[in-house]
Amino acid sequence: MFRRISRVLFLAGLVSIILAGCGTEEWKDLSTGGSLSPIAPVAVFVVGPDDGATWTEFTFDASGSSDQDGSLSALRFRWDWESDGTPDTPWLDEPVTVQTFAAGTYEVELSVMDADNLMNETTRTINVTVGPLGLFTVTANVIAIDESFTFDAHDSEVGAGLDIATYEWDWGAGDGFILGDTVVVRQYPVYGNYNVRLRLTDSGGNVDIDTLRVAVVDRDGFVPPPMAPVLSDTFFMGSPGDMLGSELDESPVHEVFIPQGFDIGITEVTNQQFLELAQWALAYDPPLVSCNGVTLVNVPEEEGAPRIELLDLDDPDCEIAFTDGVFHLRDAGHGLNPDHPVKEVSWYGAASYCNWLTISLDPDDPDNLAYDDSDGWALYNGNPASIPEYRLPTEAEWEMACRADTDTLSAFYNGVITNLECSDPVLDPIAWYCGTSSGWTSEVAALAPNSLGLFDMSGNLWEWCTDWKQSDNYSDAAFIVNPWGPLTGSNKVIRGGYWNSPASDCRSGNRFNASPELTLDSVGFRIFNRH
């Protein structure tokens, strides 16, 4: 009897436990049928910089925290700057915050709470000194060569009870730091960009360094990139249909007469050449361009005319940057390359460079510009042959210069094409293409030139031409004088191939095109001027 009663009581208790369990929420391990308890989040943060001075803005970043049971967005964050048990912030939704401190050593505590109100904490130690703050200003970031910079370090600070011991200046000209005063006036005898540094030392031996970029430009003139003369002549334009790699739009072969000689850039315009003239255009009165560090745009003379991107500074492949009002070289992963051809430049940027060059050489008479950016970038007199100043070559002028004085229709100015892809022994000595490049642009004028002394007419970068793309093939005329494309269109002609092109794209007669507003890592340009 006793055993029966005990068995009944046991079963009743078991049922009550099961029923009670059905009324509660719990985590289930579906693979075993067992239960899991909610897991507390993991608290992690980094601080930058690791140590600093009393005016340093420390950035605390807890975005490395995690929660196995939920997403990061469900976490909340609270900070105790001295780990004294009294939180200094409420619960925050954002994982990043900024804080300054008085001098001392601090053990900072981060608390993290998840959606189940489970918490975790972690701490880090930072050291805050009373070291100096070197800080200076300059009257203007860009001046002419006959003008002076005034550098003023009056805004520098030192910690309580300490004095400023020395101001030392590095003018960015290779001389290192030189002892100076709080205010210094400086002239530069050479055009260029300079990184000026102030090294401030306090009476306790603590040091801080501040840096600004400045530029010295020639407001009255600019030396253009070197050019080579091309005499008036007749040549055969296009590619015969039986040429290896020839395309339909390269036919029919036809004779072209260029009635007036011209000069054309010996090389493609380089990063250094472009940034120096862009700096000049920014300093011109009134400015010809505007830059916010992300994009370089034109400033049309006519108010209300659209501004168009000339150079995409924000693209990771662009090797030019803009800081503190100064254009300078940027390492895009392949070092600083002043003598590589400029890329990420639109057709409008190439056309603008030609206009800037014209104005810089004759600032008092800028009326003969090749391109009118206040009127849809229309050509001067609607005819490139009538433009007396700098511009981009037409594709006929480009092909004539590329072929040089060859009387044949060879694929390259030094011989016939033997391979369509990345292994052509004829092309190798004259072009940076997929068979010779290292996956990036190369220094201009590093390979063999043609007989006119022109480098990189094949490969390195495609080159913008002034023409709009015309029909899919040339006209049937057997002889044409000074041709240029239609007056309107959607794409501009590009010629020559680039550093990752197959050999077939680098042929003298090969034609390609691109939308003029595009900025690409494969397209640059060279300048042109009539005799």
XYZ file of C-alpha atoms in Angstrom:
531
model
C 0.000 0.000 0.000
C 2.768 2.385 0.941
C 4.628 1.582 -2.305
C 1.483 2.267 -4.354
C 0.933 5.653 -2.653
C 4.592 6.600 -3.162
C 4.377 5.649 -6.881
C 1.243 7.795 -7.293
C 2.837 10.773 -5.572
C 5.960 10.440 -7.736
C 3.939 10.365 -10.964
C 1.836 13.351 -9.870
C 4.971 15.339 -9.108
C 6.468 14.448 -12.454
C 3.331 15.595 -14.282
C 3.327 18.891 -12.391
C 6.961 19.519 -13.329
C 6.220 18.832 -16.996
C 3.162 21.088 -16.963
C 5.092 23.834 -15.231
C 7.821 23.574 -17.814
C 5.301 24.025 -20.610
C 4.421 27.447 -19.230
C 7.966 28.907 -19.224
C 10.221 30.268 -21.982
C 13.583 28.603 -22.312
C 16.254 28.049 -24.945
C 16.107 24.626 -26.607
C 19.026 22.733 -28.067
C 17.217 21.079 -30.981
C 20.066 18.670 -31.632
C 19.905 17.066 -28.158
C 16.469 18.038 -26.887
C 18.113 19.797 -23.924
C 17.890 23.438 -22.747
C 20.352 26.338 -23.212
C 20.665 29.411 -21.004
C 20.975 32.873 -22.613
C 24.640 33.855 -23.065
C 26.005 37.224 -21.916
C 27.530 39.489 -24.611
C 31.269 39.898 -25.075
C 32.586 43.408 -24.284
C 35.536 44.577 -26.407
C 36.836 48.063 -27.234
C 39.858 49.781 -28.737
C 41.086 53.307 -28.135
C 42.972 55.629 -30.409
C 45.470 56.935 -29.742
C 46.742 54.596 -27.021
C 48.125 57.541 -25.020
C 47.907 61.306 -25.426
C 47.957 64.761 -23.918
C 45.327 66.808 -22.103
C 43.856 68.108 -25.391
C 43.925 64.773 -27.187
C 40.531 63.562 -28.365
C 40.518 59.841 -27.572
C 38.193 57.745 -29.714
C 36.711 54.730 -27.932
C 35.316 52.106 -30.308
C 33.291 49.157 -28.962
C 32.091 47.895 -32.337
C 34.186 44.755 -31.807
C 31.765 43.663 -29.062
C 29.506 40.725 -29.916
C 26.429 38.850 -28.771
C 25.965 35.200 -29.645
C 22.223 35.434 -29.065
C 21.599 38.610 -31.091
C 23.030 41.203 -33.444
C 25.412 44.054 -32.618
C 22.601 46.540 -33.250
C 20.766 45.113 -30.207
C 23.651 45.930 -27.866
C 23.882 49.050 -25.729
C 27.052 50.613 -24.337
C 27.929 52.514 -21.163
C 31.261 54.063 -20.181
C 32.940 54.686 -16.821
C 36.007 56.830 -17.479
C 37.650 56.186 -14.108
C 36.278 52.718 -13.203
C 34.995 54.136 -9.913
C 31.678 52.288 -10.111
C 29.771 55.390 -11.183
C 28.947 55.361 -14.923
C 29.824 58.586 -16.734
C 27.432 58.014 -19.651
C 23.908 56.643 -19.963
C 23.289 53.512 -22.014
C 24.185 54.425 -25.589
C 23.089 52.865 -28.869
C 26.269 53.883 -30.707
C 29.464 51.911 -30.017
C 31.847 54.828 -30.738
C 32.385 57.878 -28.528
C 35.045 60.566 -28.067
C 36.435 61.841 -24.756
C 39.180 64.149 -23.438
C 40.914 63.865 -20.061
C 42.959 65.843 -17.570
C 46.507 64.618 -16.985
C 46.714 61.250 -15.253
C 46.304 57.497 -15.642
C 42.798 56.149 -16.240
C 41.331 52.675 -16.167
C 38.349 53.008 -18.511
C 35.511 50.514 -18.126
C 33.038 49.541 -20.845
C 29.754 47.841 -19.950
C 27.757 46.099 -22.679
C 24.134 44.978 -22.304
C 22.112 42.838 -24.720
C 18.379 42.536 -25.401
C 17.991 40.054 -22.507
C 19.510 42.622 -20.118
C 22.575 40.434 -19.694
C 25.780 42.406 -19.161
C 29.517 42.119 -19.452
C 32.397 44.507 -18.756
C 35.991 45.096 -19.789
C 38.632 47.722 -18.967
C 41.680 49.370 -20.568
C 44.294 51.734 -19.174
C 45.305 55.014 -20.874
C 47.913 57.596 -19.906
C 47.314 61.316 -20.372
C 50.264 63.704 -20.127
C 50.573 67.476 -19.977
C 52.762 67.503 -23.107
C 52.687 70.476 -25.482
C 50.336 71.105 -28.391
C 52.178 72.399 -31.458
C 49.728 74.317 -33.602
C 50.313 76.885 -36.341
C 48.482 78.722 -39.089
C 49.570 80.201 -42.419
C 48.304 83.333 -44.163
C 47.573 81.420 -47.403
C 48.166 77.850 -48.516
C 49.000 78.889 -52.089
C 51.151 81.849 -53.136
C 53.211 83.007 -56.116
C 56.968 82.630 -56.175
C 57.569 86.334 -55.413
C 55.239 86.312 -52.399
C 55.821 85.265 -48.768
C 54.158 82.882 -46.335
C 53.634 84.006 -42.739
C 53.564 81.098 -40.304
C 52.135 81.810 -36.840
C 52.432 79.383 -33.884
C 50.721 81.577 -31.252
C 47.940 79.003 -30.837
C 50.368 76.400 -29.460
C 49.861 75.320 -25.830
C 51.795 73.713 -22.982
C 50.683 72.059 -19.773
C 50.176 73.847 -16.451
C 53.421 75.013 -14.817
C 55.450 74.556 -18.001
C 56.829 76.997 -20.568
C 57.536 76.745 -24.288
C 61.238 76.074 -24.693
C 61.732 76.063 -28.475
C 59.973 76.476 -31.807
C 61.681 74.554 -34.595
C 60.557 74.729 -38.244
C 61.067 72.307 -41.116
C 60.264 74.072 -44.408
C 59.922 70.855 -46.406
C 62.936 71.676 -48.587
C 65.208 68.938 -47.245
C 67.004 70.996 -44.582
C 65.334 69.423 -41.528
C 64.260 71.347 -38.410
C 65.747 74.818 -37.848
C 65.361 76.881 -34.655
C 62.950 79.782 -35.166
C 60.447 82.151 -33.565
C 56.714 82.058 -32.887
C 56.016 83.939 -36.125
C 58.166 83.320 -39.194
C 58.016 84.811 -42.706
C 59.256 82.523 -45.475
C 59.770 82.707 -49.241
C 60.465 79.762 -51.557
C 62.726 80.182 -54.617
C 61.345 77.106 -56.415
C 57.812 76.235 -57.539
C 56.293 73.196 -55.874
C 54.425 71.710 -52.919
C 55.986 71.770 -49.454
C 55.151 69.978 -46.189
C 55.911 72.514 -43.446
C 56.336 71.176 -39.893
C 56.519 72.849 -36.486
C 58.266 70.985 -33.656
C 57.301 72.449 -30.276
C 59.290 71.501 -27.156
C 58.229 72.510 -23.625
C 60.411 73.123 -20.568
C 59.789 69.549 -19.428
C 61.320 68.124 -22.598
C 57.968 67.045 -24.074
C 57.572 67.379 -27.863
C 54.689 67.780 -30.313
C 54.731 68.230 -34.114
C 52.165 69.937 -36.367
C 52.149 69.856 -40.205
C 50.571 71.927 -42.999
C 50.883 71.688 -46.782
C 51.618 74.795 -48.838
C 52.214 75.376 -52.549
C 54.197 77.903 -54.571
C 52.840 78.469 -58.078
C 53.553 80.657 -61.088
C 50.454 82.831 -61.413
C 51.712 84.406 -64.631
C 52.751 81.408 -66.664
C 53.322 77.695 -66.741
C 55.872 75.617 -68.617
C 53.914 73.162 -70.774
C 54.831 69.494 -71.057
C 57.479 68.921 -73.769
C 56.152 68.519 -77.307
C 57.455 67.230 -80.640
C 56.758 68.705 -84.087
C 54.801 66.767 -86.719
C 54.959 68.117 -90.279
C 52.022 68.471 -92.628
C 51.691 65.236 -94.573
C 49.478 62.589 -96.122
C 49.073 59.148 -94.558
C 46.888 56.065 -94.852
C 44.370 55.796 -92.005
C 42.636 52.625 -90.896
C 43.450 48.902 -91.028
C 43.188 46.431 -93.904
C 40.609 43.726 -93.383
C 43.180 40.932 -93.516
C 45.263 42.381 -90.658
C 45.374 40.198 -87.553
C 42.933 41.739 -85.042
C 41.430 44.336 -87.383
C 37.878 45.509 -86.694
C 35.031 46.649 -88.965
C 35.159 50.257 -87.719
C 38.777 50.569 -88.910
C 37.793 50.206 -92.570
C 37.971 51.155 -95.289
C 41.591 52.248 -95.425
C 41.678 55.778 -96.829
C 44.206 58.508 -97.517
C 44.149 61.520 -95.192
C 45.879 64.870 -95.686
C 46.700 66.993 -92.630
C 47.384 70.411 -94.224
C 49.015 72.093 -91.242
C 51.860 70.871 -89.075
C 51.385 70.577 -85.334
C 53.076 69.856 -82.017
C 51.972 66.953 -79.843
C 52.976 65.914 -76.343
C 56.066 63.702 -76.274
C 54.437 61.793 -73.417
C 51.048 61.461 -71.826
C 50.396 64.183 -69.213
C 51.759 62.977 -65.875
C 50.397 63.108 -62.329
C 52.878 65.848 -61.404
C 52.134 67.945 -64.478
C 48.383 67.718 -63.905
C 48.442 68.536 -60.185
C 50.758 71.522 -60.676
C 48.521 73.093 -63.311
C 45.391 72.243 -61.286
C 47.008 74.114 -58.375
C 47.591 77.063 -60.672
C 43.964 76.925 -61.886
C 42.770 76.948 -58.263
C 44.932 79.980 -57.461
C 43.896 81.890 -60.599
C 41.704 84.952 -60.027
C 38.879 84.139 -60.349
C 39.441 80.397 -59.730
C 38.974 78.131 -62.731
C 38.294 75.067 -60.555
C 36.867 74.077 -57.205
C 37.918 71.127 -55.054
C 36.522 69.586 -51.868
C 39.074 66.795 -51.570
C 36.698 64.284 -53.152
C 36.282 65.688 -56.639
C 37.799 68.421 -58.808
C 35.217 70.364 -60.834
C 35.342 73.266 -63.262
C 34.039 76.751 -62.380
C 32.461 78.113 -65.605
C 32.729 81.827 -66.309
C 29.005 81.994 -66.986
C 27.003 81.789 -63.776
C 24.555 78.889 -63.772
C 26.487 76.741 -66.255
C 26.882 73.191 -64.928
C 29.988 72.124 -63.050
C 31.409 68.790 -64.201
C 33.871 66.413 -62.546
C 37.348 66.749 -64.006
C 39.290 64.410 -61.715
C 37.936 61.741 -59.354
C 40.118 62.227 -56.272
C 37.971 59.815 -54.273
C 38.687 56.833 -56.496
C 41.177 54.431 -54.845
C 43.203 54.314 -58.087
C 43.697 58.084 -58.272
C 47.302 59.066 -57.488
C 46.519 62.727 -56.716
C 45.023 64.029 -53.458
C 43.973 67.427 -52.088
C 44.762 68.442 -48.495
C 44.734 71.863 -46.816
C 44.161 73.581 -50.146
C 47.108 71.852 -51.842
C 47.189 69.144 -54.514
C 49.820 66.486 -53.884
C 50.779 62.957 -54.855
C 48.987 60.034 -53.188
C 50.121 56.443 -52.733
C 47.374 54.334 -54.291
C 49.187 51.113 -53.420
C 52.126 51.462 -55.817
C 54.182 54.245 -54.232
C 54.279 57.927 -55.194
C 54.414 58.218 -58.980
C 54.956 61.781 -60.221
C 55.996 60.568 -63.683
C 53.204 58.078 -64.284
C 50.416 59.277 -66.607
C 47.462 60.882 -64.824
C 44.334 58.723 -64.720
C 40.814 59.002 -63.276
C 40.556 62.135 -65.432
C 37.414 62.674 -67.492
C 37.414 63.997 -71.058
C 36.304 67.299 -69.511
C 39.353 67.191 -67.232
C 41.656 66.627 -70.197
C 39.960 69.444 -72.147
C 40.186 71.735 -69.100
C 43.906 71.066 -68.766
C 44.358 72.315 -72.347
C 42.353 75.457 -71.524
C 44.360 76.075 -68.346
C 47.578 75.772 -70.314
C 46.379 78.363 -72.818
C 45.353 80.828 -70.083
C 48.523 80.292 -68.018
C 50.725 81.207 -70.986
C 48.639 84.262 -71.907
C 46.559 85.237 -68.848
C 45.609 88.638 -70.291
C 43.939 87.213 -73.405
C 42.068 83.991 -72.602
C 39.590 84.343 -75.465
C 40.923 81.664 -77.784
C 40.174 78.687 -75.583
C 39.602 75.401 -77.379
C 36.586 74.417 -75.264
C 33.817 76.627 -73.870
C 32.672 75.122 -70.556
C 29.895 77.726 -70.345
C 28.392 76.537 -73.639
C 28.271 72.752 -73.473
C 32.036 72.481 -74.031
C 31.595 73.595 -77.637
C 34.693 73.757 -79.838
C 36.162 77.130 -80.766
C 34.410 78.107 -84.041
C 33.008 74.576 -84.143
C 36.161 73.371 -85.892
C 39.250 71.918 -84.186
C 41.416 72.938 -87.153
C 40.679 76.621 -86.404
C 41.736 76.442 -82.738
C 44.954 78.441 -82.327
C 45.768 77.195 -78.833
C 46.142 73.983 -76.835
C 43.603 71.196 -77.289
C 43.343 67.414 -77.618
C 44.259 65.854 -80.980
C 41.603 64.593 -83.355
C 41.802 60.864 -83.918
C 43.214 61.480 -87.427
C 45.975 63.675 -85.973
C 46.569 61.105 -83.247
C 46.889 58.209 -85.713
C 49.196 60.206 -87.986
C 51.463 60.979 -84.993
C 51.338 57.365 -83.815
C 52.312 55.927 -87.215
C 55.054 58.616 -87.485
C 56.786 58.532 -90.860
C 55.874 54.956 -91.717
C 54.429 54.497 -95.184
C 52.929 51.118 -94.390
C 49.742 50.034 -92.638
C 51.566 47.952 -90.020
C 49.728 47.345 -86.763
C 52.517 49.074 -84.808
C 54.921 51.759 -85.893
C 57.784 49.270 -85.459
C 56.255 46.273 -87.232
C 53.413 43.801 -87.730
C 51.281 42.222 -85.038
C 52.070 38.565 -84.320
C 49.854 37.813 -81.296
C 46.429 39.164 -80.368
C 46.804 38.709 -76.615
C 49.660 39.283 -74.141
C 52.717 37.950 -75.928
C 53.797 39.969 -78.944
C 57.590 40.371 -79.329
C 57.094 43.304 -81.718
C 54.971 45.239 -79.213
C 57.005 44.372 -76.094
C 59.773 47.003 -76.524
C 57.403 49.922 -77.183
C 54.281 49.420 -75.028
C 53.094 48.811 -71.488
C 50.290 46.319 -72.081
C 49.151 43.036 -70.507
C 52.362 41.362 -71.678
C 54.793 43.854 -70.109
C 53.080 45.842 -67.326
C 53.075 44.989 -63.627
C 49.318 45.516 -63.326
C 49.577 49.300 -63.057
C 50.697 52.301 -65.069
C 54.425 52.807 -65.612
C 56.696 55.833 -65.813
C 56.312 57.660 -69.104
C 59.145 57.571 -71.657
C 60.577 54.340 -70.233
C 60.259 52.307 -73.442
C 61.300 52.932 -77.040
C 59.744 55.944 -78.846
C 58.617 56.124 -82.437
C 60.651 57.978 -85.060
C 59.058 61.306 -84.011
C 60.286 60.806 -80.446
C 56.777 60.088 -79.065
C 56.492 57.624 -76.188
C 53.656 55.323 -75.121
C 51.477 55.886 -78.173
C 50.634 52.239 -77.621
C 49.719 51.129 -74.093
C 50.173 52.663 -70.618
C 46.847 54.546 -70.901
C 44.180 55.019 -73.533
C 44.210 58.664 -74.669
C 41.245 61.003 -75.005
C 40.796 62.606 -78.449
C 38.799 65.742 -79.149
C 36.307 63.974 -81.502
C 32.910 62.584 -80.763
C 32.646 58.996 -81.984
C 31.369 58.848 -85.540
C 29.673 55.952 -87.343
C 30.782 52.355 -87.017
C 33.123 52.671 -89.975
C 34.858 55.332 -92.024
C 33.213 56.922 -95.059
C 33.839 55.483 -98.505
C 35.832 58.541 -99.569
C 39.272 57.535 -100.824
C 40.856 60.867 -99.870
C 39.918 63.155 -96.963
C 41.391 66.472 -95.846
C 41.771 67.097 -92.124
C 38.803 65.018 -90.875
C 37.225 65.311 -87.449
C 34.198 63.665 -85.911
C 30.618 64.955 -85.628
C 29.888 68.100 -83.621
C 27.703 66.207 -81.130
C 27.507 62.697 -79.794
C 27.426 60.539 -76.679
C 30.968 59.114 -76.561
C 34.426 60.539 -77.174
C 37.139 58.692 -79.081
C 39.993 57.092 -77.117
C 43.087 55.609 -78.768
C 46.178 53.497 -78.040
C 45.244 50.832 -75.479
C 46.320 50.720 -71.828
C 48.451 48.779 -69.350
C 46.108 45.779 -69.233
C 45.083 45.759 -72.909
C 45.770 42.826 -75.227
C 48.096 43.518 -78.132
C 45.153 43.869 -80.536
C 43.916 46.992 -78.700
C 47.325 48.673 -78.962
C 47.391 48.739 -82.773
C 47.811 52.157 -84.434
C 44.482 51.814 -86.255
C 42.424 50.451 -83.370
C 39.460 52.654 -82.369
C 37.581 52.775 -79.100
C 35.339 55.253 -77.275
C 34.016 56.180 -73.837
C 31.487 58.552 -72.287
C 33.239 61.899 -71.642
C 32.190 62.113 -67.997
C 33.779 58.772 -67.121
C 36.903 58.759 -64.949
C 38.814 55.512 -65.364
C 42.095 53.920 -64.320
C 42.710 53.128 -67.994
C 42.369 56.541 -69.709
C 44.644 59.600 -69.808
C 45.617 62.123 -72.506
C 48.355 64.088 -74.243
C 48.287 67.709 -75.403
C 48.230 69.146 -78.949
C 48.933 72.536 -80.532
C 49.079 73.754 -84.120
C 52.283 75.202 -85.565
